[in-house]
Amino acid sequence: GENVEQHPSTLSVQEGDSAVIKCTYSDSASNYFPWYKQELGKRPQLIIDIRSNVGEKKDQRIAVTLNKTAKHFSLHITETQPEDSAVYFCAAISNTNAGKSTFGDGTTLTVKP
Amino acid sequence: NAGVTQTPKFQVLKTGQSMTLQCAQDMNHEYMSWYRQDPGMGLRLIHYSVGAGITDQGEVPNGYNVSRSTTEDFPLRLLSAAPSQTSVYFCASRSGQVTGDEQFFGPGTRLTVL
């Protein structure tokens, strides 16, 4: 089955700096890659996603890049703010795997004011 | 729309007890899933359903049963609770099996097994 590895597990940045979180996946059939933000005690919420036919997608301060050849994708947050502090999860989904989602173990991002 | 709802929010069980975690969605979604989330780990898939009457196992199905008699409801049953099942449980739904549909999560159930 699919295996998703996420790095780093913790990340601390100064307010205004950029943050980058990377994920690698194993199943070349995976074709959809969402990113979720989970605040303490809350449910995961989708913040951005990318499909395998796209190399990059941007939404204001958040961007995601995908390298299908290398099987890795990354989340980029620019001009970080304290409210960006949360746990971020990547996931990979494949149509050939009954559409099941495989998640990374998460990255705890702390933005220091 | 209430979205995805789960009950209860918190539950404490003794080893060997059984219980059912409830999940419902009002978005007419075909695809529903149950995940568990342990500290320092991502969400692991327990069971999923691609439509009413159809369920299948995920990554960590042992000790859990599911059924899907209606599109709206997808309960998760713990047959004989064990301390290893202490976790936060999330139910999720999305429109269909086709990748690219946004997945919506319920608020979670925090379960402690003593």
Short mmCIF file of C-alpha atoms in Angstrom, two decimals, chain A residues 16-95:
data_model
loop_
_atom_site.label_atom_id
_atom_site.label_comp_id
_atom_site.label_asym_id
_atom_site.label_seq_id
_atom_site.Cartn_x
_atom_site.Cartn_y
_atom_site.Cartn_z
CA GLY A 16 7.46 36.81 9.07
CA ASP A 17 9.78 34.00 8.04
CA SER A 18 8.87 31.23 5.61
CA ALA A 19 8.11 27.62 6.54
CA VAL A 20 8.50 24.56 4.33
CA ILE A 21 7.17 21.07 5.05
CA LYS A 22 8.03 18.14 2.80
CA CYS A 23 6.32 14.83 2.11
CA THR A 24 7.32 11.83 0.04
CA TYR A 25 5.01 9.08 -1.17
CA SER A 26 5.63 5.59 -2.50
CA ASP A 27 2.69 4.75 -4.80
CA SER A 28 3.18 6.20 -8.28
CA ALA A 29 -0.58 5.83 -8.83
CA SER A 30 -1.35 8.48 -6.20
CA ASN A 31 -2.83 11.48 -7.96
CA TYR A 32 -4.27 13.80 -5.33
CA PHE A 33 -2.35 15.45 -2.50
CA PRO A 34 -4.22 17.52 0.11
CA TRP A 35 -2.74 19.41 3.04
CA TYR A 36 -4.62 19.80 6.32
CA LYS A 37 -4.19 22.16 9.25
CA GLN A 38 -5.21 20.98 12.70
CA GLU A 39 -5.35 23.37 15.61
CA LEU A 40 -5.13 22.02 19.15
CA GLY A 41 -8.26 20.07 20.05
CA LYS A 42 -9.89 20.70 16.67
CA ARG A 43 -10.61 18.68 13.56
CA PRO A 44 -8.27 18.66 10.52
CA GLN A 45 -9.26 21.17 7.87
CA LEU A 46 -8.19 21.29 4.24
CA ILE A 47 -6.00 24.30 3.46
CA ILE A 48 -4.73 23.51 -0.03
CA ASP A 49 -4.52 20.58 -2.42
CA ILE A 50 -2.85 19.67 -5.67
CA ARG A 51 -3.59 17.17 -8.41
CA SER A 52 -0.95 15.16 -10.21
CA ASN A 53 -1.39 17.05 -13.48
CA VAL A 54 -0.28 20.30 -11.82
CA GLY A 55 3.20 21.20 -10.61
CA GLU A 56 2.39 24.11 -8.35
CA LYS A 57 -0.62 25.79 -6.77
CA LYS A 58 -0.79 28.96 -4.73
CA ASP A 59 -3.41 30.49 -2.46
CA GLN A 60 -2.32 33.78 -0.91
CA ARG A 61 0.51 32.96 1.54
CA ILE A 62 0.27 29.21 1.01
CA ALA A 63 1.66 27.21 -1.91
CA VAL A 64 2.14 23.56 -2.71
CA THR A 65 4.61 22.07 -5.19
CA LEU A 66 4.60 18.56 -6.60
CA ASN A 67 7.45 16.60 -8.19
CA LYS A 68 5.90 13.43 -9.62
CA THR A 69 9.19 12.01 -10.82
CA ALA A 70 10.75 12.21 -7.37
CA LYS A 71 7.42 11.44 -5.67
CA HIS A 72 7.52 14.32 -3.28
CA PHE A 73 5.41 17.38 -2.58
CA SER A 74 5.91 20.35 -0.30
CA LEU A 75 3.90 22.98 1.55
CA HIS A 76 5.27 26.50 1.59
CA ILE A 77 3.95 29.18 3.95
CA THR A 78 5.32 32.69 3.50
CA GLU A 79 5.16 35.65 5.89
CA THR A 80 4.21 33.37 8.75
CA GLN A 81 1.96 34.66 11.52
CA PRO A 82 1.36 33.34 15.06
CA GLU A 83 -2.07 32.05 13.97
CA ASP A 84 -0.29 29.73 11.52
CA SER A 85 0.88 27.74 14.56
CA ALA A 86 -0.74 24.30 14.30
CA VAL A 87 -0.10 20.72 13.20
CA TYR A 88 0.02 20.26 9.43
CA PHE A 89 -0.66 16.93 7.72
CA CYS A 90 -0.03 15.88 4.17
CA ALA A 91 -1.91 13.04 2.51
CA ALA A 92 -1.82 11.04 -0.71
CA ILE A 93 -4.81 9.48 -2.42
CA SER A 94 -4.99 7.10 -5.36
CA ASN A 95 -7.95 6.09 -7.49
#
